[in-house]
Short mmCIF file of C-alpha atoms in Angstrom, two decimals:
data_model
loop_
_atom_site.label_atom_id
_atom_site.label_comp_id
_atom_site.label_asym_id
_atom_site.label_seq_id
_atom_site.Cartn_x
_atom_site.Cartn_y
_atom_site.Cartn_z
CA UNK A 132 141.10 96.08 107.07
CA UNK A 133 138.09 93.62 106.62
CA UNK A 134 135.85 94.45 103.73
CA UNK A 135 132.07 94.90 104.25
CA UNK A 136 131.75 91.69 101.96
CA UNK A 137 133.99 89.69 104.33
CA UNK A 138 132.34 91.03 107.42
CA UNK A 139 128.73 89.85 105.98
CA UNK A 140 130.06 86.40 105.04
CA UNK A 141 131.22 85.64 108.59
CA UNK A 142 129.62 83.22 111.17
CA UNK A 143 129.17 84.92 114.58
CA UNK A 144 129.84 82.04 117.44
CA UNK A 145 128.63 82.32 120.86
CA UNK A 146 129.22 79.39 123.19
CA UNK A 147 129.89 80.77 126.67
CA UNK A 148 130.69 77.36 128.56
CA UNK A 149 133.40 74.91 128.12
CA UNK A 150 135.48 74.68 125.07
CA UNK A 151 132.44 74.86 122.52
CA UNK A 152 133.44 78.18 121.05
CA UNK A 153 137.26 77.25 120.42
CA UNK A 154 136.38 73.78 118.79
CA UNK A 155 133.79 75.39 116.75
CA UNK A 156 136.10 78.03 115.44
CA UNK A 157 138.75 75.66 114.70
CA UNK A 158 136.65 73.66 112.87
CA UNK A 159 134.94 76.25 110.55
CA UNK A 160 138.16 77.72 109.80
CA UNK A 161 139.62 74.34 108.64
CA UNK A 162 136.73 73.80 106.43
CA UNK A 163 137.49 77.13 104.86
CA UNK A 164 134.67 79.24 106.55
CA UNK A 165 135.05 82.51 108.29
CA UNK A 166 133.90 83.04 111.70
CA UNK A 167 134.30 85.39 114.83
CA UNK A 168 134.05 84.20 118.42
CA UNK A 169 131.84 86.49 120.68
CA UNK A 170 132.46 86.67 124.39
CA UNK A 171 128.79 87.58 125.20
CA UNK A 172 125.29 88.13 123.55
CA UNK A 173 125.81 91.63 123.75
CA UNK A 174 128.89 91.73 121.69
CA UNK A 175 127.19 89.24 119.23
CA UNK A 176 124.16 91.64 118.84
CA UNK A 177 126.38 94.70 118.36
CA UNK A 178 128.69 93.10 115.81
CA UNK A 179 125.27 91.91 113.76
CA UNK A 180 123.98 95.37 113.83
CA UNK A 181 127.30 97.47 113.07
CA UNK A 182 128.81 94.85 110.66
CA UNK A 183 126.39 92.04 109.49
CA UNK A 184 127.02 88.50 109.31
CA UNK A 185 126.04 85.45 107.36
CA UNK A 186 124.76 83.34 110.08
CA UNK A 187 124.69 83.00 114.17
CA UNK A 188 125.84 80.00 115.67
CA UNK A 189 124.76 79.93 119.41
CA UNK A 190 124.87 77.53 122.38
CA UNK A 191 121.37 77.18 124.28
CA UNK A 192 123.00 78.17 127.35
CA UNK A 193 122.81 81.72 126.28
CA UNK A 194 118.93 81.54 126.15
CA UNK A 195 118.95 81.19 130.15
CA UNK A 196 117.61 84.36 131.76
CA UNK A 197 116.01 86.06 128.88
CA UNK A 198 118.76 85.75 126.30
CA UNK A 199 116.04 84.58 123.79
CA UNK A 200 114.04 88.22 124.37
CA UNK A 201 117.32 89.92 123.44
CA UNK A 202 118.13 87.92 120.22
CA UNK A 203 114.28 88.12 119.45
CA UNK A 204 114.47 92.08 119.70
CA UNK A 205 117.80 92.04 117.52
CA UNK A 206 116.16 90.01 114.71
CA UNK A 207 112.97 91.93 114.50
CA UNK A 208 114.92 95.04 113.44
CA UNK A 209 116.07 93.01 110.21
CA UNK A 210 115.50 94.46 107.07
CA UNK A 211 112.46 93.21 104.69
CA UNK A 212 115.26 91.25 102.56
CA UNK A 213 116.80 89.73 105.68
CA UNK A 214 116.05 86.51 107.57
CA UNK A 215 119.43 85.58 109.14
CA UNK A 216 119.95 81.74 109.69
CA UNK A 217 120.33 81.04 113.40
CA UNK A 218 122.12 77.62 114.25
CA UNK A 219 121.66 76.58 117.87
CA UNK A 220 123.76 74.04 119.80
CA UNK A 221 121.25 72.01 122.12
CA UNK A 222 121.73 69.25 124.94
CA UNK A 223 119.92 66.02 124.27
CA UNK A 224 116.87 65.12 125.94
CA UNK A 225 116.23 61.69 127.08
CA UNK A 226 114.82 59.84 124.16
CA UNK A 227 116.52 62.44 121.94
CA UNK A 228 115.80 65.76 120.30
CA UNK A 229 116.09 69.17 121.63
CA UNK A 230 114.75 70.00 125.05
CA UNK A 231 111.27 71.25 124.83
CA UNK A 232 111.94 74.45 126.78
CA UNK A 233 114.61 75.61 124.15
CA UNK A 234 112.42 74.83 121.22
CA UNK A 235 109.66 76.84 122.91
CA UNK A 236 111.68 79.75 123.74
CA UNK A 237 113.12 79.88 120.17
CA UNK A 238 109.67 79.06 118.32
CA UNK A 239 109.01 83.00 117.74
CA UNK A 240 112.46 83.98 116.33
CA UNK A 241 112.15 82.56 112.97
CA UNK A 242 114.92 81.09 110.60
CA UNK A 243 116.29 78.71 113.69
CA UNK A 244 117.90 75.33 113.27
CA UNK A 245 118.51 73.26 116.27
CA UNK A 246 121.59 71.01 116.23
CA UNK A 247 121.93 68.11 118.97
CA UNK A 248 125.08 67.58 120.95
CA UNK A 249 127.45 65.77 120.49
CA UNK A 250 127.52 66.95 117.02
CA UNK A 251 129.51 65.25 114.31
CA UNK A 252 131.90 67.74 112.36
CA UNK A 253 130.74 66.90 109.10
CA UNK A 254 127.18 67.70 110.37
CA UNK A 255 128.07 70.99 111.82
CA UNK A 256 130.18 71.92 108.80
CA UNK A 257 127.29 70.91 106.51
CA UNK A 258 124.77 73.01 108.29
CA UNK A 259 126.96 75.94 108.31
CA UNK A 260 127.21 75.79 104.48
CA UNK A 261 123.64 75.37 104.17
CA UNK A 262 123.13 78.44 106.32
CA UNK A 263 125.65 80.46 104.23
CA UNK A 264 123.97 79.35 100.87
CA UNK A 265 120.60 80.74 102.29
CA UNK A 266 122.16 83.88 103.32
CA UNK A 267 123.78 84.32 99.90
CA UNK A 268 120.29 84.19 98.23
CA UNK A 269 119.22 86.91 100.56
CA UNK A 270 122.12 89.21 99.54
CA UNK A 271 121.02 88.51 95.95
CA UNK A 272 117.25 89.60 96.88
CA UNK A 273 118.78 92.58 98.74
CA UNK A 274 120.68 93.48 95.54
CA UNK A 275 117.64 93.44 93.44
CA UNK A 276 115.58 95.21 95.88
CA UNK A 277 118.12 98.04 96.03
CA UNK A 278 118.21 98.26 92.15
CA UNK A 279 114.54 98.49 92.15
CA UNK A 280 114.56 101.21 94.49
CA UNK A 281 117.20 103.09 92.74
CA UNK A 282 115.34 102.71 89.57
CA UNK A 283 112.05 104.07 91.12
CA UNK A 284 114.16 106.98 92.39
CA UNK A 285 115.82 107.46 89.13
CA UNK A 286 112.45 107.49 87.63
CA UNK A 287 110.94 109.88 89.87
CA UNK A 288 113.89 112.51 89.40
CA UNK A 289 113.60 111.98 85.68
CA UNK A 290 109.88 112.79 85.69
CA UNK A 291 110.07 115.71 88.05
CA UNK A 292 112.99 117.17 85.59
CA UNK A 293 110.77 116.31 82.84
CA UNK A 294 107.98 118.13 84.21
CA UNK A 295 110.27 121.08 85.19
CA UNK A 296 111.60 121.44 81.70
CA UNK A 297 108.25 121.39 79.95
CA UNK A 298 106.69 123.63 82.43
CA UNK A 299 109.05 126.69 81.62
CA UNK A 300 108.02 126.97 78.03
CA UNK A 301 104.48 125.90 78.86
CA UNK A 302 104.54 129.13 81.43
CA UNK A 303 105.49 131.42 78.76
CA UNK A 304 103.12 130.12 76.16
CA UNK A 305 100.50 130.46 78.91
CA UNK A 306 101.01 134.00 79.71
CA UNK A 307 101.38 135.01 75.97
CA UNK A 308 97.91 133.79 75.87
CA UNK A 309 96.69 136.55 78.41
CA UNK A 310 98.02 139.19 76.06
CA UNK A 311 94.65 139.95 74.38
CA UNK A 312 95.09 141.98 71.31
CA UNK A 313 98.37 140.96 70.29
CA UNK A 314 97.92 140.53 66.77
CA UNK A 315 100.62 138.07 66.40
CA UNK A 316 98.74 135.18 68.44
CA UNK A 317 95.26 136.45 67.99
CA UNK A 318 94.37 134.40 64.88
CA UNK A 319 95.87 131.02 66.57
CA UNK A 320 95.07 131.96 70.09
CA UNK A 321 92.52 129.10 70.85
CA UNK A 322 94.71 126.62 69.01
CA UNK A 323 97.54 127.60 71.26
CA UNK A 324 95.53 127.46 74.42
CA UNK A 325 94.14 123.98 73.53
CA UNK A 326 97.55 122.56 72.84
CA UNK A 327 98.94 124.01 75.93
CA UNK A 328 96.01 122.38 77.77
CA UNK A 329 97.10 119.13 76.17
CA UNK A 330 100.68 119.51 77.38
CA UNK A 331 99.78 120.64 80.86
CA UNK A 332 97.59 117.66 81.36
CA UNK A 333 100.37 115.17 80.04
CA UNK A 334 102.93 116.61 82.41
CA UNK A 335 100.46 116.14 85.28
CA UNK A 336 99.52 112.81 84.58
CA UNK A 337 103.34 111.77 84.36
CA UNK A 338 104.00 113.27 87.84
CA UNK A 339 100.71 112.04 89.34
CA UNK A 340 101.43 108.51 87.93
CA UNK A 341 104.87 108.84 89.64
CA UNK A 342 103.41 110.00 93.16
CA UNK A 343 100.66 107.12 92.96
CA UNK A 344 103.14 104.30 92.46
CA UNK A 345 105.35 105.46 95.08
CA UNK A 346 102.22 105.97 97.70
CA UNK A 347 103.01 109.82 97.65
CA UNK A 348 99.34 110.98 96.83
CA UNK A 349 97.12 111.92 99.72
CA UNK A 350 93.64 111.98 99.10
CA UNK A 351 91.75 115.13 100.38
CA UNK A 352 87.98 113.79 100.65
CA UNK A 353 84.95 115.35 100.68
CA UNK A 354 81.31 115.04 99.53
CA UNK A 355 81.40 115.39 95.57
CA UNK A 356 78.25 115.50 93.55
CA UNK A 357 79.36 113.63 90.26
CA UNK A 358 76.70 115.06 87.92
CA UNK A 359 77.92 118.91 88.58
CA UNK A 360 81.51 117.45 88.20
CA UNK A 361 80.73 115.86 84.89
CA UNK A 362 78.95 118.77 83.52
CA UNK A 363 81.80 121.01 84.35
CA UNK A 364 84.27 118.52 82.71
CA UNK A 365 82.06 118.44 79.52
CA UNK A 366 82.09 122.00 79.30
CA UNK A 367 86.09 122.38 79.36
CA UNK A 368 86.41 119.21 76.92
CA UNK A 369 83.97 119.83 74.26
CA UNK A 370 86.17 122.27 72.19
CA UNK A 371 88.30 119.24 71.66
CA UNK A 372 85.83 117.35 69.57
CA UNK A 373 86.34 116.44 66.07
CA UNK A 374 84.02 118.06 63.56
CA UNK A 375 80.48 116.43 63.73
CA UNK A 376 81.39 114.35 66.97
CA UNK A 377 78.88 115.21 69.88
CA UNK A 378 79.40 114.75 73.49
CA UNK A 379 76.71 114.68 75.98
CA UNK A 380 75.55 113.89 79.39
CA UNK A 381 72.55 111.75 80.01
CA UNK A 382 70.27 112.15 83.03
CA UNK A 383 71.73 115.88 83.61
CA UNK A 384 68.65 116.72 85.73
CA UNK A 385 68.60 113.19 87.69
CA UNK A 386 68.90 113.03 91.33
CA UNK A 387 72.13 114.25 92.74
CA UNK A 388 74.72 111.26 93.08
CA UNK A 389 77.21 111.80 96.02
CA UNK A 390 80.52 110.26 96.79
CA UNK A 391 83.16 110.79 99.38
CA UNK A 392 86.15 111.64 97.26
CA UNK A 393 88.97 113.87 96.56
CA UNK A 394 87.30 116.23 93.94
CA UNK A 395 90.48 117.09 92.26
CA UNK A 396 91.41 113.51 91.40
CA UNK A 397 87.87 112.39 90.56
CA UNK A 398 87.97 115.40 87.94
CA UNK A 399 91.19 114.04 86.85
CA UNK A 400 89.62 110.60 86.30
CA UNK A 401 86.69 111.89 84.52
CA UNK A 402 88.70 114.16 82.48
CA UNK A 403 90.98 111.21 81.22
CA UNK A 404 87.99 108.86 80.46
CA UNK A 405 86.44 111.47 78.12
CA UNK A 406 89.80 112.73 76.47
CA UNK A 407 90.32 109.01 75.88
CA UNK A 408 86.94 109.00 74.16
CA UNK A 409 87.84 112.16 72.25
CA UNK A 410 91.14 110.67 71.16
CA UNK A 411 89.64 107.23 69.50
CA UNK A 412 86.24 108.61 68.11
CA UNK A 413 86.41 109.85 64.61
CA UNK A 414 84.44 112.93 63.14
CA UNK A 415 80.67 112.26 63.13
CA UNK A 416 80.97 109.85 66.18
CA UNK A 417 78.99 110.23 69.53
CA UNK A 418 80.47 110.08 73.18
CA UNK A 419 77.92 109.60 75.98
CA UNK A 420 78.55 110.11 79.68
CA UNK A 421 76.31 109.23 82.34
CA UNK A 422 76.11 108.56 86.08
CA UNK A 423 73.71 106.66 88.34
CA UNK A 424 73.30 105.11 91.75
CA UNK A 425 73.12 101.33 91.68
CA UNK A 426 73.05 98.91 94.63
CA UNK A 427 74.99 101.29 96.91
CA UNK A 428 77.29 102.30 94.37
CA UNK A 429 77.80 105.39 92.13
CA UNK A 430 78.35 104.22 88.66
CA UNK A 431 80.05 106.50 85.89
CA UNK A 432 79.97 105.17 82.25
CA UNK A 433 81.76 106.75 79.16
CA UNK A 434 80.41 105.35 76.02
CA UNK A 435 81.75 106.02 72.64
CA UNK A 436 81.48 104.85 69.00
CA UNK A 437 85.33 104.88 68.42
CA UNK A 438 87.53 102.19 67.08
CA UNK A 439 86.66 99.86 69.93
CA UNK A 440 88.81 97.12 71.77
CA UNK A 441 89.94 93.56 70.56
CA UNK A 442 89.14 91.08 73.29
CA UNK A 443 92.86 90.74 74.08
CA UNK A 444 93.23 94.21 74.65
CA UNK A 445 90.35 94.53 77.15
CA UNK A 446 92.65 93.02 79.83
CA UNK A 447 95.64 95.21 78.83
CA UNK A 448 94.05 98.60 78.30
CA UNK A 449 94.75 99.87 81.96
CA UNK A 450 98.50 98.75 81.78
CA UNK A 451 101.18 101.44 81.58
CA UNK A 452 102.09 102.71 78.06
CA UNK A 453 99.50 100.38 76.58
CA UNK A 454 97.90 102.05 73.36
CA UNK A 455 94.72 101.07 71.66
CA UNK A 456 95.52 98.89 68.48
CA UNK A 457 93.58 99.62 65.46
CA UNK A 458 93.72 103.26 65.41
CA UNK A 459 94.48 104.80 61.96
CA UNK A 460 95.73 107.94 63.54
CA UNK A 461 98.71 106.92 65.86
CA UNK A 462 99.33 110.47 66.87
CA UNK A 463 96.50 110.39 68.99
CA UNK A 464 97.62 107.64 71.01
CA UNK A 465 99.14 109.54 73.74
CA UNK A 466 101.58 107.86 75.99
CA UNK A 467 99.41 105.31 77.27
CA UNK A 468 99.40 106.59 80.98
CA UNK A 469 96.11 108.04 81.39
CA UNK A 470 94.09 104.86 81.87
CA UNK A 471 96.71 103.32 84.31
CA UNK A 472 96.37 106.72 86.18
CA UNK A 473 92.54 106.32 86.23
CA UNK A 474 92.81 102.77 87.51
CA UNK A 475 95.24 103.67 90.28
CA UNK A 476 93.23 106.86 91.46
CA UNK A 477 90.08 104.89 91.53
CA UNK A 478 91.65 102.15 93.57
CA UNK A 479 92.85 104.65 96.07
CA UNK A 480 89.23 105.60 96.51
CA UNK A 481 88.31 101.86 97.07
CA UNK A 482 86.40 101.71 93.61
CA UNK A 483 87.00 99.75 90.49
CA UNK A 484 87.14 100.62 86.87
CA UNK A 485 86.41 98.22 83.83
CA UNK A 486 86.32 98.47 79.95
CA UNK A 487 83.79 96.78 77.56
CA UNK A 488 83.82 96.44 73.81
CA UNK A 489 82.10 94.34 71.20
CA UNK A 490 85.19 94.50 69.17
CA UNK A 491 87.25 96.64 66.87
CA UNK A 492 85.22 99.34 65.21
CA UNK A 493 82.29 98.79 67.58
CA UNK A 494 83.08 101.48 70.36
CA UNK A 495 83.98 100.97 74.07
CA UNK A 496 82.42 101.56 77.40
CA UNK A 497 84.56 102.56 80.41
CA UNK A 498 82.76 102.14 83.80
CA UNK A 499 83.71 103.37 87.27
CA UNK A 500 81.99 102.16 90.35
CA UNK A 501 82.50 104.02 93.75
CA UNK A 502 80.75 103.70 97.05
CA UNK A 503 77.52 105.97 97.12
CA UNK A 504 76.84 108.36 99.81
CA UNK A 505 73.37 107.97 100.87
CA UNK A 506 71.40 110.98 101.97
CA UNK A 507 74.32 113.42 101.38
CA UNK A 508 73.48 117.12 102.00
CA UNK A 509 75.51 119.72 99.81
CA UNK A 510 78.33 121.10 102.36
CA UNK A 511 78.57 124.15 100.37
CA UNK A 512 76.06 126.85 99.89
CA UNK A 513 76.83 128.62 96.68
CA UNK A 514 75.11 131.96 97.81
CA UNK A 515 77.09 132.01 101.21
CA UNK A 516 80.25 131.31 99.24
CA UNK A 517 79.62 134.14 96.73
CA UNK A 518 79.30 136.41 99.71
CA UNK A 519 81.88 135.20 101.87
CA UNK A 520 84.88 134.33 99.71
CA UNK A 521 86.71 137.75 100.43
CA UNK A 522 86.88 138.77 96.77
CA UNK A 523 85.40 141.98 95.37
CA UNK A 524 83.63 141.96 92.04
CA UNK A 525 82.61 144.59 89.57
CA UNK A 526 79.38 144.75 87.80
CA UNK A 527 80.40 142.23 85.14
CA UNK A 528 81.13 139.57 87.91
CA UNK A 529 84.84 139.94 87.40
CA UNK A 530 87.17 139.79 90.36
CA UNK A 531 88.66 142.94 91.07
CA UNK A 532 92.47 142.97 92.27
CA UNK A 533 93.77 145.62 94.47
CA UNK A 534 96.73 147.29 92.87
CA UNK A 535 100.27 146.44 94.26
CA UNK A 536 103.80 146.97 93.90
CA UNK A 537 105.03 143.69 92.63
CA UNK A 538 108.67 142.28 91.96
CA UNK A 539 109.08 139.32 89.67
CA UNK A 540 112.14 137.46 90.21
CA UNK A 541 112.66 135.09 87.09
CA UNK A 542 115.53 134.07 84.86
CA UNK A 543 113.71 133.14 81.71
CA UNK A 544 113.36 136.15 79.92
CA UNK A 545 110.20 135.33 78.02
CA UNK A 546 108.26 134.24 81.20
CA UNK A 547 109.64 137.45 83.08
CA UNK A 548 108.51 139.98 80.55
CA UNK A 549 105.37 138.43 79.74
CA UNK A 550 104.15 138.29 83.27
CA UNK A 551 105.45 141.82 83.75
CA UNK A 552 103.39 143.01 80.73
CA UNK A 553 100.30 141.09 82.25
CA UNK A 554 100.59 142.47 85.45
CA UNK A 555 101.10 146.24 84.49
CA UNK A 556 97.81 145.60 82.31
CA UNK A 557 96.30 145.02 85.44
CA UNK A 558 97.32 147.93 87.19
CA UNK A 559 100.21 146.93 89.24
CA UNK A 560 103.70 148.64 89.45
CA UNK A 561 105.91 145.98 88.36
CA UNK A 562 109.83 145.48 88.85
CA UNK A 563 111.80 142.64 87.57
CA UNK A 564 114.98 140.80 88.59
CA UNK A 565 116.87 138.08 86.67
CA UNK A 566 118.70 136.18 89.23
CA UNK A 567 118.60 135.67 92.98
CA UNK A 568 121.26 138.15 94.33
CA UNK A 569 119.74 141.06 92.25
CA UNK A 570 116.25 139.85 93.39
CA UNK A 571 117.12 140.32 97.09
CA UNK A 572 118.76 143.93 96.38
CA UNK A 573 115.39 144.91 94.53
CA UNK A 574 113.42 143.53 97.24
CA UNK A 575 115.45 145.58 99.90
CA UNK A 576 115.51 148.68 97.88
CA UNK A 577 112.05 148.69 96.23
CA UNK A 578 110.21 147.27 99.22
CA UNK A 579 107.31 145.62 97.19
CA UNK A 580 104.05 144.26 98.59
CA UNK A 581 104.26 141.04 96.49
CA UNK A 582 106.99 139.16 95.26
CA UNK A 583 106.78 136.22 92.37
CA UNK A 584 109.93 134.39 92.81
CA UNK A 585 110.98 131.45 90.36
CA UNK A 586 112.99 128.66 92.30
CA UNK A 587 115.43 127.79 89.76
CA UNK A 588 117.38 130.98 90.00
CA UNK A 589 121.12 131.53 89.26
CA UNK A 590 123.33 132.86 91.92
CA UNK A 591 120.98 132.49 94.71
CA UNK A 592 117.90 130.05 94.41
CA UNK A 593 114.22 131.16 95.37
CA UNK A 594 114.58 129.43 98.63
CA UNK A 595 117.57 131.46 99.45
CA UNK A 596 115.81 134.65 98.14
CA UNK A 597 112.75 133.89 100.22
CA UNK A 598 114.82 133.47 103.59
CA UNK A 599 116.87 136.57 103.01
CA UNK A 600 113.81 138.80 102.27
CA UNK A 601 111.71 137.36 105.07
CA UNK A 602 114.68 138.11 107.54
CA UNK A 603 114.81 141.64 106.30
CA UNK A 604 111.17 142.73 105.47
CA UNK A 605 109.14 140.15 107.78
CA UNK A 606 105.66 140.01 107.07
CA UNK A 607 105.46 143.17 105.03
CA UNK A 608 105.82 141.19 101.59
CA UNK A 609 103.50 138.53 100.10
CA UNK A 610 106.14 135.57 99.09
CA UNK A 611 104.78 133.62 96.12
CA UNK A 612 106.94 130.83 94.73
CA UNK A 613 106.69 129.93 91.30
CA UNK A 614 108.26 126.67 90.01
CA UNK A 615 108.35 123.87 87.50
CA UNK A 616 108.74 121.51 90.22
CA UNK A 617 105.13 120.80 91.67
CA UNK A 618 105.45 117.80 93.96
CA UNK A 619 104.29 117.81 97.56
CA UNK A 620 107.65 118.04 98.98
CA UNK A 621 108.51 120.92 96.79
CA UNK A 622 105.57 122.83 98.38
CA UNK A 623 106.47 121.87 101.75
CA UNK A 624 110.04 123.14 101.16
CA UNK A 625 108.71 126.54 99.73
CA UNK A 626 106.71 126.97 102.85
CA UNK A 627 109.53 126.07 105.13
CA UNK A 628 111.88 128.54 103.29
CA UNK A 629 109.48 131.49 104.03
CA UNK A 630 107.08 131.54 100.97
CA UNK A 631 103.33 132.34 101.65
CA UNK A 632 102.21 130.03 98.90
CA UNK A 633 103.76 128.00 95.97
CA UNK A 634 102.21 128.07 92.25
CA UNK A 635 103.42 125.48 89.76
CA UNK A 636 104.00 126.48 86.13
CA UNK A 637 102.21 126.95 83.86
CA UNK A 638 100.63 129.66 86.11
CA UNK A 639 97.15 130.78 85.28
CA UNK A 640 97.22 134.54 85.51
CA UNK A 641 93.83 134.07 87.08
CA UNK A 642 95.13 132.00 90.13
CA UNK A 643 97.52 135.14 90.61
CA UNK A 644 94.32 137.44 90.27
CA UNK A 645 92.44 135.40 92.96
CA UNK A 646 95.54 135.08 95.07
CA UNK A 647 96.12 138.85 95.30
CA UNK A 648 92.40 139.59 95.96
CA UNK A 649 92.23 137.34 98.67
CA UNK A 650 95.40 138.39 100.45
CA UNK A 651 95.38 140.43 103.63
CA UNK A 652 97.95 142.96 102.58
CA UNK A 653 96.95 146.44 103.61
CA UNK A 654 97.37 149.24 100.92
CA UNK A 655 98.56 151.53 103.65
CA UNK A 656 102.35 151.25 104.55
#
């Protein structure tokens, strides 16, 4: 049996008239080259598509009556690494050279070499060997491309697994923080909450960087007012400041600055830039955030009085895994992915980001420029949103959640028990199951109105649980997937399996409250 490598090293020969094919085959074999004579163009095309080839050696008679079109179609289907050499036997025009008609017909095909007949054997063998050398270089390029693609796949799989493994303990910690009044955590509650936030952002940045570099992030654009967005970010990040360090927003009451952007991604950019400034600004320093409209652009600047940048670092600071030199506290350096993600996200929005510094110890300025939306009108009426969001609020403004029978299917004991305890405190009647089969059994016997189902379950995964429960109970149960995997394909797979929605760990209990408050499940059976 001929190996794939041997098939790819063959020269396919097609010369349908006279003895050209036989003579060519004999000459190539005598020179130690492998060849295969094809009886017609269809056979040649089929062999190339099915088995591969190192080169094609074709007589110009093949291109009569549209043969060049069929060959062009074949070669247009090649992979990006492939540009197979095509050697064409031509006749001689008066005065020498290939007939103009053949040259014109083949001009669009690509890697074509015209060989005039009668052809000296040494010339033909030399041309064939040159074609083989060129083809082997293409095979080397293919191997490198495949290795790169494999490395990207392995990286993405590693990051997805890393995210999953980190999110499981994060989920348990996050839910523990919701148990107000627990004396074991009360003293250090805010410290734990803050560190969970750091870990969650790190996981999200890792996975988002993977999605950006592989082209898997799709922006959900809308009109975004940057001043309000910055105010929200500062409110969240201010507790992370070192003692005596100040963080303020300039021009708070200035005119609105609107951009057409994905609000989640722009908030991610702002958070990363401010977090970066916080990390490298010592106690007693100052961080200043501003946004203005300049020459048709929205210009966001984050200034700090931190460690600054050496001149050679300004060009490298956005590169992956780069950390600022000169920081005494290396523990604050992070993994060097935040600014890389900032640059990637801003580039997706058609904007730019740059860094400036007068030198080490002189602080830094990071500037983002995005296309400005002129004359924008706020698409959301806050009063209408409050009256039409489908949520009932009590006198304190807290979302009032209907009470449901809830089944929690989770194999992690800490996460399962903590989530059940939190839900019980909110007045829900809660059942639990620790694996897929018992989760299905509990669903069919208890008939809960809501199921919170982990995906990575033993015995039967969450997708299988959803499929079986949906088949038996139909739409009478709200199925919520809870998973450490949060990439778009994971969400899509959950919906296809029958889940109503997908939540990524660590799950904020407020997200579950909002989901239940907005659900259309009737309290009457």
